[in-house]
PDB file of C-alpha atoms in Angstrom:
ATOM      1  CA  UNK A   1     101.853 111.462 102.548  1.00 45.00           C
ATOM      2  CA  UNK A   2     101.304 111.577  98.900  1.00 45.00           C
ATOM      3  CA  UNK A   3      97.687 112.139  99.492  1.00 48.00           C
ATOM      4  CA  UNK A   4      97.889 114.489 101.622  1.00 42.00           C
ATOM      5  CA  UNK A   5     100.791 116.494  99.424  1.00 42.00           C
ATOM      6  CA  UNK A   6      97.866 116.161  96.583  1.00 47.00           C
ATOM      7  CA  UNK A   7      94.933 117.555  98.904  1.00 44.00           C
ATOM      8  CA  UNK A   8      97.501 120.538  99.743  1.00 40.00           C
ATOM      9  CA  UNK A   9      98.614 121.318  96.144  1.00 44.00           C
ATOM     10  CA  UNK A  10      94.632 121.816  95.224  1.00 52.00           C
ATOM     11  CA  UNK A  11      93.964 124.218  98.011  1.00 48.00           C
ATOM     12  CA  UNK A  12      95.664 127.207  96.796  1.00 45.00           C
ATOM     13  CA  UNK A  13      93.872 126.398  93.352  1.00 49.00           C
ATOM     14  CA  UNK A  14      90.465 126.329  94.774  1.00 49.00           C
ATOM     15  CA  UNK A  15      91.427 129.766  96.701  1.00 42.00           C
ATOM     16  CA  UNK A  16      92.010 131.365  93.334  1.00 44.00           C
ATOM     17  CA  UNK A  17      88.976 130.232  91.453  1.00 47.00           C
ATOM     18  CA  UNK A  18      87.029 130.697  94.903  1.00 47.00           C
ATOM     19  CA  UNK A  19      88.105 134.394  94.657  1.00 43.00           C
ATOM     20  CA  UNK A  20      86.980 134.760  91.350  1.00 44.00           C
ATOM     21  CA  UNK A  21      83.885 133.586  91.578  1.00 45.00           C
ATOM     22  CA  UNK A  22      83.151 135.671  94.342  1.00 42.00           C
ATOM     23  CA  UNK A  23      80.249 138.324  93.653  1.00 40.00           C
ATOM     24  CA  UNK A  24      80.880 142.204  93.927  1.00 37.00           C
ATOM     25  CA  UNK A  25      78.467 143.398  97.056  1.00 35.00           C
ATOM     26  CA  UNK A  26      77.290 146.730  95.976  1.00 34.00           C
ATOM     27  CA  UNK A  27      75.568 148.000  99.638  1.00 34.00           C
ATOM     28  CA  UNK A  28      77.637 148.354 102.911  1.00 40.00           C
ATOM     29  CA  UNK A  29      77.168 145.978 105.452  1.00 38.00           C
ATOM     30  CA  UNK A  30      77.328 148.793 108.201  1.00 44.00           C
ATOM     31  CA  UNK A  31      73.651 149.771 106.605  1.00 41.00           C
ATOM     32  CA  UNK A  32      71.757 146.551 108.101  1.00 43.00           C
ATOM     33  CA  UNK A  33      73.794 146.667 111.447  1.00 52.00           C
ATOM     34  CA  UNK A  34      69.988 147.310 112.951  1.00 55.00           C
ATOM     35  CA  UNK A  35      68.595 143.867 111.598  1.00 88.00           C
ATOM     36  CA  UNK A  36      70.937 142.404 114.243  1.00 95.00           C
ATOM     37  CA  UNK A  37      70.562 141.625 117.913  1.00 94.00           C
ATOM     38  CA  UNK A  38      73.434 140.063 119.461  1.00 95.00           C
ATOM     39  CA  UNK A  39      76.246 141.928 117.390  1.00 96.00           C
ATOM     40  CA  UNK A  40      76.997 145.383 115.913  1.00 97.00           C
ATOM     41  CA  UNK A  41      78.976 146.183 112.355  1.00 97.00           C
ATOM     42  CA  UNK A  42      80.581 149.147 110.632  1.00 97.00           C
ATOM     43  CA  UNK A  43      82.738 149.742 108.362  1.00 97.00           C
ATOM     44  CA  UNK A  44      86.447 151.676 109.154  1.00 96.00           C
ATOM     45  CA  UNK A  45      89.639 152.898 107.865  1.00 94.00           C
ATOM     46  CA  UNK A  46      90.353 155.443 105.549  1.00 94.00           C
ATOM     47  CA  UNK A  47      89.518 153.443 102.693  1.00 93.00           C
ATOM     48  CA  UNK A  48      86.473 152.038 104.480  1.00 95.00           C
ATOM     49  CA  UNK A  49      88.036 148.299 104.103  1.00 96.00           C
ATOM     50  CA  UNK A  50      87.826 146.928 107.183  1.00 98.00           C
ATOM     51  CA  UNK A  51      84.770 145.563 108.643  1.00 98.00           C
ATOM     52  CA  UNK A  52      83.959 145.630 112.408  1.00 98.00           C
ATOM     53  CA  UNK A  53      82.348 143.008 113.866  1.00 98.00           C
ATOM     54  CA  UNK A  54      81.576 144.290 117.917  1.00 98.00           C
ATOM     55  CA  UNK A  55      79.787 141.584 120.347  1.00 97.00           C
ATOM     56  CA  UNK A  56      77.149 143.065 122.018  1.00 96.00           C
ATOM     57  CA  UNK A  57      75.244 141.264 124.997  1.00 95.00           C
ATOM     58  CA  UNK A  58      76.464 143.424 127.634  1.00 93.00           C
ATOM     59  CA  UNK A  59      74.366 142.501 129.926  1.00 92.00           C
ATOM     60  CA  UNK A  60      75.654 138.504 129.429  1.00 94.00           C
ATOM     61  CA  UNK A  61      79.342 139.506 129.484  1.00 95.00           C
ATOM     62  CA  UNK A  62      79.201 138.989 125.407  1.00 96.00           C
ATOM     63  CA  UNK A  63      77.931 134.763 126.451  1.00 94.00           C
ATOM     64  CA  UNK A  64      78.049 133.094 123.186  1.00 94.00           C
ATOM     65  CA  UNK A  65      74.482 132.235 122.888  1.00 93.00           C
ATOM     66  CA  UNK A  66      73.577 130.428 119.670  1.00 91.00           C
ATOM     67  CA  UNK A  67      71.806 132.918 118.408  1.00 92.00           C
ATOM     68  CA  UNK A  68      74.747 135.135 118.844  1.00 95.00           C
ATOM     69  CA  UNK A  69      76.955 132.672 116.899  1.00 93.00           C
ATOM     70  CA  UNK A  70      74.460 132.500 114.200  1.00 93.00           C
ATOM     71  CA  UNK A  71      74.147 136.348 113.091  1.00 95.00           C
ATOM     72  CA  UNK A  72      77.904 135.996 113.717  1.00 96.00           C
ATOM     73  CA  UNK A  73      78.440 133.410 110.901  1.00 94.00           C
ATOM     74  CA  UNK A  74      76.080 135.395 108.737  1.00 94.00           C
ATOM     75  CA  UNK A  75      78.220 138.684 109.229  1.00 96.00           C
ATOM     76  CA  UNK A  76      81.265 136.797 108.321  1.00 96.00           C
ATOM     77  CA  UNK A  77      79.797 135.305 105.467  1.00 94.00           C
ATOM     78  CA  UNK A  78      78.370 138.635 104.196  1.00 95.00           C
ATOM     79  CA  UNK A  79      81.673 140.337 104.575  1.00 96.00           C
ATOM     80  CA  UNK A  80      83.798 137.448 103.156  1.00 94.00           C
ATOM     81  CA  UNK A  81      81.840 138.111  99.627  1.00 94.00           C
ATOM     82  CA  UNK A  82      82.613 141.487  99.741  1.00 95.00           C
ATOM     83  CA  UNK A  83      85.150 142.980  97.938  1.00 93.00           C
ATOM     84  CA  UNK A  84      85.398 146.084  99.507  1.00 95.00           C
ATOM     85  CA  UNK A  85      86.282 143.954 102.531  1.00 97.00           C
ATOM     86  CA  UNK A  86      90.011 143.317 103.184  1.00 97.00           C
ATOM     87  CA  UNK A  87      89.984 142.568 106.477  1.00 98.00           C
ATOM     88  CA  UNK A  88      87.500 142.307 109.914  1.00 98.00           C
ATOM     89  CA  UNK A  89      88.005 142.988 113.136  1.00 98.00           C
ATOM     90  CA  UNK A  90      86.010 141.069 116.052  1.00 98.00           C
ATOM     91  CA  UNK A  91      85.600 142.637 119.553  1.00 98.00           C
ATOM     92  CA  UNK A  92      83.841 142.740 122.411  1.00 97.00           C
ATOM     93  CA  UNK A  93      83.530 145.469 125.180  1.00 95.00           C
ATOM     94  CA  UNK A  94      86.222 147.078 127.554  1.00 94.00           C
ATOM     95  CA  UNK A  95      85.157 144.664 130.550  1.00 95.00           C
ATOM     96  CA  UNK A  96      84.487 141.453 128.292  1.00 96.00           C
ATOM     97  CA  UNK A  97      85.474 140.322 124.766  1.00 97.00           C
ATOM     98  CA  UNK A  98      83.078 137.286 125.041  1.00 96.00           C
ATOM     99  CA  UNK A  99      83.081 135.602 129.156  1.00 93.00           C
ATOM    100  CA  UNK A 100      82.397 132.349 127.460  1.00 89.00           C
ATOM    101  CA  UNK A 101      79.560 130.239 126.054  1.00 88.00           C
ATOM    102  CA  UNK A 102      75.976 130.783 127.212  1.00 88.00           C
ATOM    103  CA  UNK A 103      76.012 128.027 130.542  1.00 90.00           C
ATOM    104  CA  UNK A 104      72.171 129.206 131.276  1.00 90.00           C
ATOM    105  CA  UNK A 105      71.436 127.811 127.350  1.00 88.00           C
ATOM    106  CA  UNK A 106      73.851 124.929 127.818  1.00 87.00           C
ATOM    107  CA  UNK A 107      72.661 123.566 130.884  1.00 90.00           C
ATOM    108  CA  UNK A 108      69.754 121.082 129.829  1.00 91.00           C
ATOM    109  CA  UNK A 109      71.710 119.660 127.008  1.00 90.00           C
ATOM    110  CA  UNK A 110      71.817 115.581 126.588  1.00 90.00           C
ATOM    111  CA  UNK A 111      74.857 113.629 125.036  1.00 91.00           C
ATOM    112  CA  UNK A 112      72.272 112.830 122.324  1.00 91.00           C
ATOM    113  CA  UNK A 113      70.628 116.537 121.592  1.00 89.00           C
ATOM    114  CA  UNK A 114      74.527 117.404 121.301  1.00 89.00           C
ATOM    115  CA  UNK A 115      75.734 114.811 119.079  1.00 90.00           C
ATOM    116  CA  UNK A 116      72.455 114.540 117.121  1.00 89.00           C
ATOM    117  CA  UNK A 117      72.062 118.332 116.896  1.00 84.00           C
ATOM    118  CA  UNK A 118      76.462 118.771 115.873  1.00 85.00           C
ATOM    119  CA  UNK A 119      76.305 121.378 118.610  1.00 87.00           C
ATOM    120  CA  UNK A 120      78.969 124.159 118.114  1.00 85.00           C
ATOM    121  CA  UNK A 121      79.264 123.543 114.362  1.00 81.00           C
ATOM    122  CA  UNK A 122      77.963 127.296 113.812  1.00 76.00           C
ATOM    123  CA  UNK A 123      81.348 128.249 115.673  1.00 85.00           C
ATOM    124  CA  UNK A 124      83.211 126.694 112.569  1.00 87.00           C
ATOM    125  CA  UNK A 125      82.472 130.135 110.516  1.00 90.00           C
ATOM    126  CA  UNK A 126      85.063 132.171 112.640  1.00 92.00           C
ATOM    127  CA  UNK A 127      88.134 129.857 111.592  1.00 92.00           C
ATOM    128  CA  UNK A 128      86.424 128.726 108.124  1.00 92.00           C
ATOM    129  CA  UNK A 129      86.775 133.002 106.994  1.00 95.00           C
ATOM    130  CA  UNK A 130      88.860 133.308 104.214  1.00 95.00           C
ATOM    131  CA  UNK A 131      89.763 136.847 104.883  1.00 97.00           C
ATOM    132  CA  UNK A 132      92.244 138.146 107.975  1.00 98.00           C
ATOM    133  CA  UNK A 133      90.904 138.399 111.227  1.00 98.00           C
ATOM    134  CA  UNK A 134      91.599 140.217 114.274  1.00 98.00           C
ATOM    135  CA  UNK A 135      90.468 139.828 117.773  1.00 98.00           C
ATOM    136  CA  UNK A 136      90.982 142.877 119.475  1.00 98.00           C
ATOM    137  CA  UNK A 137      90.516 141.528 123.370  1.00 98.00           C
ATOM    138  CA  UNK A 138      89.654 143.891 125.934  1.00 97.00           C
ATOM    139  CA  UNK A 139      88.522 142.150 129.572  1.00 96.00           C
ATOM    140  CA  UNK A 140      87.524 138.764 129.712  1.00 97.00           C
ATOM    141  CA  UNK A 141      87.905 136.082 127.416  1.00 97.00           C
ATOM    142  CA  UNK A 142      87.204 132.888 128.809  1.00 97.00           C
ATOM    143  CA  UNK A 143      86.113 129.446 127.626  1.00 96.00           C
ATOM    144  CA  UNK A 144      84.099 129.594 124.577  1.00 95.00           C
ATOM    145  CA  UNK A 145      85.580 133.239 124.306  1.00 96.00           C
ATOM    146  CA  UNK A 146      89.380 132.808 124.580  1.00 97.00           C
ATOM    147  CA  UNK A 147      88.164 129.882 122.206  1.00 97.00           C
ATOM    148  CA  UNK A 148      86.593 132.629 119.536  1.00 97.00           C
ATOM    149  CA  UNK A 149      89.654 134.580 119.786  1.00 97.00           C
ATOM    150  CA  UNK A 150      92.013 131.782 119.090  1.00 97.00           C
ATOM    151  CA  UNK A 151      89.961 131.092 115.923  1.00 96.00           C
ATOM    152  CA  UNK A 152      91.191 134.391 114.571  1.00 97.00           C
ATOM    153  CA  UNK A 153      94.009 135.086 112.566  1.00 97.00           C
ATOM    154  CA  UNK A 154      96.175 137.521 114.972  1.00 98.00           C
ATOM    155  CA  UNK A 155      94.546 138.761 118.496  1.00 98.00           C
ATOM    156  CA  UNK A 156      95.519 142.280 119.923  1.00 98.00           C
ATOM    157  CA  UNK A 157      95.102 142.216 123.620  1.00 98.00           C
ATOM    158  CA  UNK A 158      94.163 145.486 125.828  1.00 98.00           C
ATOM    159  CA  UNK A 159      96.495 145.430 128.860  1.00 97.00           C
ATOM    160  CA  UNK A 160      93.937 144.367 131.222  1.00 96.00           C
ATOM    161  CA  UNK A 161      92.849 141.244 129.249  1.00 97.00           C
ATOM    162  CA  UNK A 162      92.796 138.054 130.938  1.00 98.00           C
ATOM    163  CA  UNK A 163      92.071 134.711 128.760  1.00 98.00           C
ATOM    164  CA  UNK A 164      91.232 131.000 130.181  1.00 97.00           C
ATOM    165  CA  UNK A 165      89.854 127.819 129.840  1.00 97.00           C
ATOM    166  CA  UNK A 166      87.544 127.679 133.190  1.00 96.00           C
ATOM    167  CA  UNK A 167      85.600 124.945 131.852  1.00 96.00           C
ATOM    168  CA  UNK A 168      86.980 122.285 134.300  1.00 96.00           C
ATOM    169  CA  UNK A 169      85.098 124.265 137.028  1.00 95.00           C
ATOM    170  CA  UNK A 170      81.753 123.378 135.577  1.00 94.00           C
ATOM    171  CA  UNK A 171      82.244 119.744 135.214  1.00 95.00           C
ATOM    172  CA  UNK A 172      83.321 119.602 131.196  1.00 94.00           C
ATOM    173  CA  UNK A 173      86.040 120.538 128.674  1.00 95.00           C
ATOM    174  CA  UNK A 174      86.570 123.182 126.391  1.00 94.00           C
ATOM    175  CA  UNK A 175      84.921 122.148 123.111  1.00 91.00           C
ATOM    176  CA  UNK A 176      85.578 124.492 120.181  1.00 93.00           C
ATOM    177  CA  UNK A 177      89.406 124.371 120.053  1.00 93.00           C
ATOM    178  CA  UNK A 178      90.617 125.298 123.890  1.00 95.00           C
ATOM    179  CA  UNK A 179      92.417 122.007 124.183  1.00 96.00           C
ATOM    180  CA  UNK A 180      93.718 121.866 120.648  1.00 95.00           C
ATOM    181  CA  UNK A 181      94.581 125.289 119.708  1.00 96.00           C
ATOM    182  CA  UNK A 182      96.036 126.387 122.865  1.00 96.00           C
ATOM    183  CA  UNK A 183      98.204 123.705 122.891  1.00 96.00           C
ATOM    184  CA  UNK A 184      99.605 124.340 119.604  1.00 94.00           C
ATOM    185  CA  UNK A 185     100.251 128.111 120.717  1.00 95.00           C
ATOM    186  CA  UNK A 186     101.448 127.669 124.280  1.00 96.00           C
ATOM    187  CA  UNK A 187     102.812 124.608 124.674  1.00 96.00           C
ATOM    188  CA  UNK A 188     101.749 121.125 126.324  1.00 97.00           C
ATOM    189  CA  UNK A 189     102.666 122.205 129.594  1.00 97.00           C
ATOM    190  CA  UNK A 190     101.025 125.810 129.946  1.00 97.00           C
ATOM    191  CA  UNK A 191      97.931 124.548 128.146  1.00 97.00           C
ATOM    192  CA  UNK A 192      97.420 121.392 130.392  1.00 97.00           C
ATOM    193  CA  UNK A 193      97.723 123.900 133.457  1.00 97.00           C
ATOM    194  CA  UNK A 194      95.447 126.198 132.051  1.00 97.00           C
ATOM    195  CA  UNK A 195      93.062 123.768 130.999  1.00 97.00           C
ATOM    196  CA  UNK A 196      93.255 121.500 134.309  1.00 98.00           C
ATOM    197  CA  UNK A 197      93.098 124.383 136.891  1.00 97.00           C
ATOM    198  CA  UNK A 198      90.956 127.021 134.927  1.00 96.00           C
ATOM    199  CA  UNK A 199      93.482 129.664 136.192  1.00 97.00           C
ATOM    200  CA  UNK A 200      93.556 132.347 133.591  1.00 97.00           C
ATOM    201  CA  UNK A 201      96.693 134.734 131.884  1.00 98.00           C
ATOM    202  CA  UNK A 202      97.214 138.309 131.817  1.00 98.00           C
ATOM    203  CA  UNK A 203      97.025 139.945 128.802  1.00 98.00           C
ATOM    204  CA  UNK A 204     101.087 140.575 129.537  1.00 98.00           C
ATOM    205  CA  UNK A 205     101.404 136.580 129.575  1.00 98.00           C
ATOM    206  CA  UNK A 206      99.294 136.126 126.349  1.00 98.00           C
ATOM    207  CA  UNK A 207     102.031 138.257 124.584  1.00 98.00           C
ATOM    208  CA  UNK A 208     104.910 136.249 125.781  1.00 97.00           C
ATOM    209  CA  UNK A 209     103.468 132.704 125.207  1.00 97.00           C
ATOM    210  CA  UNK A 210     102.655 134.011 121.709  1.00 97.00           C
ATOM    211  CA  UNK A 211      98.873 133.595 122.339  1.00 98.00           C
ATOM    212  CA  UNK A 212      98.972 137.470 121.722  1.00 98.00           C
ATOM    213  CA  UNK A 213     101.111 139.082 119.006  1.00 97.00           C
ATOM    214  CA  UNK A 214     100.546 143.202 121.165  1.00 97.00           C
ATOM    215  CA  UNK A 215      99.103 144.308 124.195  1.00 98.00           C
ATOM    216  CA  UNK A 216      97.892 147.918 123.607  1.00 97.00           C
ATOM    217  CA  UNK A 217      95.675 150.464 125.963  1.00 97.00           C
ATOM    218  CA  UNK A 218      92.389 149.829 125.788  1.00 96.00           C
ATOM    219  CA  UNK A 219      91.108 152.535 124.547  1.00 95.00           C
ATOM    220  CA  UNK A 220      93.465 152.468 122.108  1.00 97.00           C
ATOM    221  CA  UNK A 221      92.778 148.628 121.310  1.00 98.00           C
ATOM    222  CA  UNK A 222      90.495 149.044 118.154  1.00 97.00           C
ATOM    223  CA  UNK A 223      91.608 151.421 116.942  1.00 97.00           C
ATOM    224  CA  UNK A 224      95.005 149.862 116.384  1.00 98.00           C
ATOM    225  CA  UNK A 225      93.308 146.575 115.103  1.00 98.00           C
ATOM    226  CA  UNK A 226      91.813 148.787 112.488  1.00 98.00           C
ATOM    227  CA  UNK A 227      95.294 150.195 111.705  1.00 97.00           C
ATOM    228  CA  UNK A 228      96.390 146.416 111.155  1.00 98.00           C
ATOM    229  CA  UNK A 229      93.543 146.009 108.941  1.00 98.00           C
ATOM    230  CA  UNK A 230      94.135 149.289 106.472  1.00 97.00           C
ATOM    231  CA  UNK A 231      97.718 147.583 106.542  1.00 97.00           C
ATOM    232  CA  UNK A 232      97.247 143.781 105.392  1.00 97.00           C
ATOM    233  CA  UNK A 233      94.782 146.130 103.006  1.00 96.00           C
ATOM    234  CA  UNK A 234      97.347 147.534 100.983  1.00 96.00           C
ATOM    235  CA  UNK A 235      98.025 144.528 100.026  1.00 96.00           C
ATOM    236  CA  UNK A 236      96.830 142.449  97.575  1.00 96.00           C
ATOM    237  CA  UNK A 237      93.487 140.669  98.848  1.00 95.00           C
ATOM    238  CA  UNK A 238      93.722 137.393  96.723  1.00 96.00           C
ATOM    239  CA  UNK A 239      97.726 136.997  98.056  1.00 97.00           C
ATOM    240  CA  UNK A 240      96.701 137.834 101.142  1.00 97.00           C
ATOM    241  CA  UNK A 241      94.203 134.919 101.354  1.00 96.00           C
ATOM    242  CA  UNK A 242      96.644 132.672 100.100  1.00 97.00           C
ATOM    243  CA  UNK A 243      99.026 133.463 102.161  1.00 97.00           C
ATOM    244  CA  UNK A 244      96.374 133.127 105.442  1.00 96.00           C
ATOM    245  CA  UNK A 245      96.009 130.006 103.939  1.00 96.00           C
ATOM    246  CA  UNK A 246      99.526 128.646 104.253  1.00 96.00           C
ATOM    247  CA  UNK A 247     100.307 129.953 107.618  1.00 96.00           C
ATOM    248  CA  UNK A 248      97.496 128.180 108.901  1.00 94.00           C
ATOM    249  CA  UNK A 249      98.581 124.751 107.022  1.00 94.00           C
ATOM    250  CA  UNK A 250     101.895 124.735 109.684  1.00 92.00           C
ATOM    251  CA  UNK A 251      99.442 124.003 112.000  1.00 86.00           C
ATOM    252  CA  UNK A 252      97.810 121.302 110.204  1.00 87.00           C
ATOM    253  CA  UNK A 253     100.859 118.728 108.429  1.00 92.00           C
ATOM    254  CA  UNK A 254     104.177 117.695 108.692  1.00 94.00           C
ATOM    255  CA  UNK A 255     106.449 120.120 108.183  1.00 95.00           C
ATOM    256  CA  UNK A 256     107.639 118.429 104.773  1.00 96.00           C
ATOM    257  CA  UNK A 257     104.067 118.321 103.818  1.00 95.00           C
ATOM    258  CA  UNK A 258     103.651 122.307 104.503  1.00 95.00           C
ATOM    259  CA  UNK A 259     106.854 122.960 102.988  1.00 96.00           C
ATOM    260  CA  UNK A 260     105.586 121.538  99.619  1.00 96.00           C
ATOM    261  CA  UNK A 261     102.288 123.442 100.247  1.00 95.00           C
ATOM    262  CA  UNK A 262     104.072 126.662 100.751  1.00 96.00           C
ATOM    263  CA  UNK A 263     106.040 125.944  97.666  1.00 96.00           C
ATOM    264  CA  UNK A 264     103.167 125.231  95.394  1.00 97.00           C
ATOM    265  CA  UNK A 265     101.226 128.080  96.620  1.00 96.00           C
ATOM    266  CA  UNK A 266     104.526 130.521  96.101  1.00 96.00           C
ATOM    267  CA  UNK A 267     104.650 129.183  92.588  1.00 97.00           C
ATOM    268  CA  UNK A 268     100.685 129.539  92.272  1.00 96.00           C
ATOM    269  CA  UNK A 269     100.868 133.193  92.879  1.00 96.00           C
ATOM    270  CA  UNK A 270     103.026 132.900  89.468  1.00 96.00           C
ATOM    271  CA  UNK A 271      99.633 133.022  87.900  1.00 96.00           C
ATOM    272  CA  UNK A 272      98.047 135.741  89.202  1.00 97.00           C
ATOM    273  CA  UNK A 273      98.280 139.160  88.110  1.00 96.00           C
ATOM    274  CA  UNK A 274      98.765 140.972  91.155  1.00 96.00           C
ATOM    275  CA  UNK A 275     102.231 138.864  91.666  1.00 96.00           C
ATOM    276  CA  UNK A 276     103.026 140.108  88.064  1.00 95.00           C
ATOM    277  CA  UNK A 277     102.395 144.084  88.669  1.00 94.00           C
ATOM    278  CA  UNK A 278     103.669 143.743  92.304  1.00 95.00           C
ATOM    279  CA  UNK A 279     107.363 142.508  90.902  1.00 95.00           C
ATOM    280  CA  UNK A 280     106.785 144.927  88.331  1.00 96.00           C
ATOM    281  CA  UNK A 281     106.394 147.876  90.368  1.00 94.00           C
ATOM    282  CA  UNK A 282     108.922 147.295  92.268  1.00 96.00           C
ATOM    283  CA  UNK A 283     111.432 147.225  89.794  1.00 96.00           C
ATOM    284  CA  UNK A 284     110.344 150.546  88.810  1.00 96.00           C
ATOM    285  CA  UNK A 285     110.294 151.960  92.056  1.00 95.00           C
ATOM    286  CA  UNK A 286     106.590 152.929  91.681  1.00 95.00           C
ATOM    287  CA  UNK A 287     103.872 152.042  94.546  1.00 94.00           C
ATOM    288  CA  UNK A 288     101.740 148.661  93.443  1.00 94.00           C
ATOM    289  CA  UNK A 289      97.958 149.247  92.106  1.00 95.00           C
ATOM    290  CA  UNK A 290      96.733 145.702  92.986  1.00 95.00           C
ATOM    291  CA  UNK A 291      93.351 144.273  91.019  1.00 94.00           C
ATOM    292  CA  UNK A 292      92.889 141.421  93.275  1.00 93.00           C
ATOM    293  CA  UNK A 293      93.655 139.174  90.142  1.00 93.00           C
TER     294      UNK A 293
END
């Protein structure tokens, strides 16, 4: 436990000097969104601070081919060095957020090509990001795509999204996180049945398991994940990342272990001098001007 409470403490360190090291991109992202094939990107908001990452193989139902998951991991990775950036938003299309992996690309796949070739390991990006994400779900997202949006930070759910695990049908399990992080969110029971049968949840359900924090309209779905966005960017960036970072250490440690984590980090922030002119402000009832510091 000591170990561990060690490995912890440094994380919020490397986060700061991480942050600090990162490069200022001078070009918008939006302006290569034509180099792509498999996804779209813009930049929204008022402040043009949010990035929008939109699947696009509508033809495939958004399948996760690899070479979709690749220009994926590059857009993330582009937007993460950013400092414009505070926050990106992944989506899909009205009848399908992603309807799972590619099976057609899957199929001839050996144990050995998938163990020699770490298949899936350019999936790792999506949870890896060290900036807030948002899935904003509309339609289907099933296996490898209720998968994707569970790797994001908070999901927004149109009202006629359904999620699953199907992969049971085809012979398999879920492989990038359906049997881990779905358990974590809804529960041993509800994930088991989910996972066993491949029956799949309204968008209604998702919301009261917890798998969903809002179910909006869905033409209204976007938009309101790029209102959530502009919001966690008024904030400051470098917090904000630190604080992503905690959250998601509940789901990895004791909770003695992520208590001392939280802790550390909370004192870390002691350093910085956003917490400084954040406190400061709000003693003197003025709105914070936040340098990401």
């Amino acid at each position: 436990m000591a170990n561990i409470a060690k490995l912890f403490a440094s994380r919020a360190q490397c986060v700061l000097l991480a942050a600090a090291r990162q490069p200022q991109v001078a070009t918008r992202f939006a302006s290569t969104s034509g180099n792509w094939e498999f996804i779209k990107t813009e930049v929204a908001g008022e402040g043009k601070n949010v990035a929008v990452i939109t699947l696009n193989r509508p033809k495939a139902l958004n399948a996760l081919c690899n070479g979709l998951m690749k220009e994926l991991s590059t857009a993330l990775q582009e937007f993460g060095k950013d400092k414009s950036i505070a926050a990106i938003v992944l989506t899909g299309s009205e009848k399908a957020f992603a309807a799972g992996a590619d099976i057609k690309e899957m199929l001839p796949n050996t144990y050995s090509q998938c163990i020699q070739g770490n298949f899936l390991n350019d999936w790792t990006e999506v949870a890896r990001t060290q900036k807030p994400i948002i899935a904003a779900v509309n339609g289907y997202a099933l296996g490898g795509g209720c998968e994707l949006a569970m790797m994001c930070d908070i999901i927004y759910a149109g009202e006629k999204a359904k999620f699953g695990q199907p992969e049971i049908a085809l012979g398999t399990i879920p492989g990038a996180g359906g049997t881990q992080r779905l358990t974590r969110v809804v529960g041993k029971s509800k994930a088991m049945e989910m996972c066993l049968t491949g029956n799949m949840i309204t968008a209604q359900e998702a919301e009261k398991l917890g798998l969903a924090s809002k179910v909006v309209p869905a033409d209204q779905l976007v938009g309101e994940a790029i209102k959530l966005g502009e919001k966690i960017g008024t904030h400051s960036n470098l917090i904000v990342q630190l604080c992503k970072e905690a959250v998601n250490t509940a789901y990895e440690t004791t909770l003695q272990e992520g208590l001392k984590y939280e802790r550390r980090t909370f004192h870390a922030t002691f350093s910085t001098a956003d917490r400084k002119e954040g406190m400061t402000a709000f003693a003197e009832k003025r709105p914070a001007k936040f340098t990401n510091e």
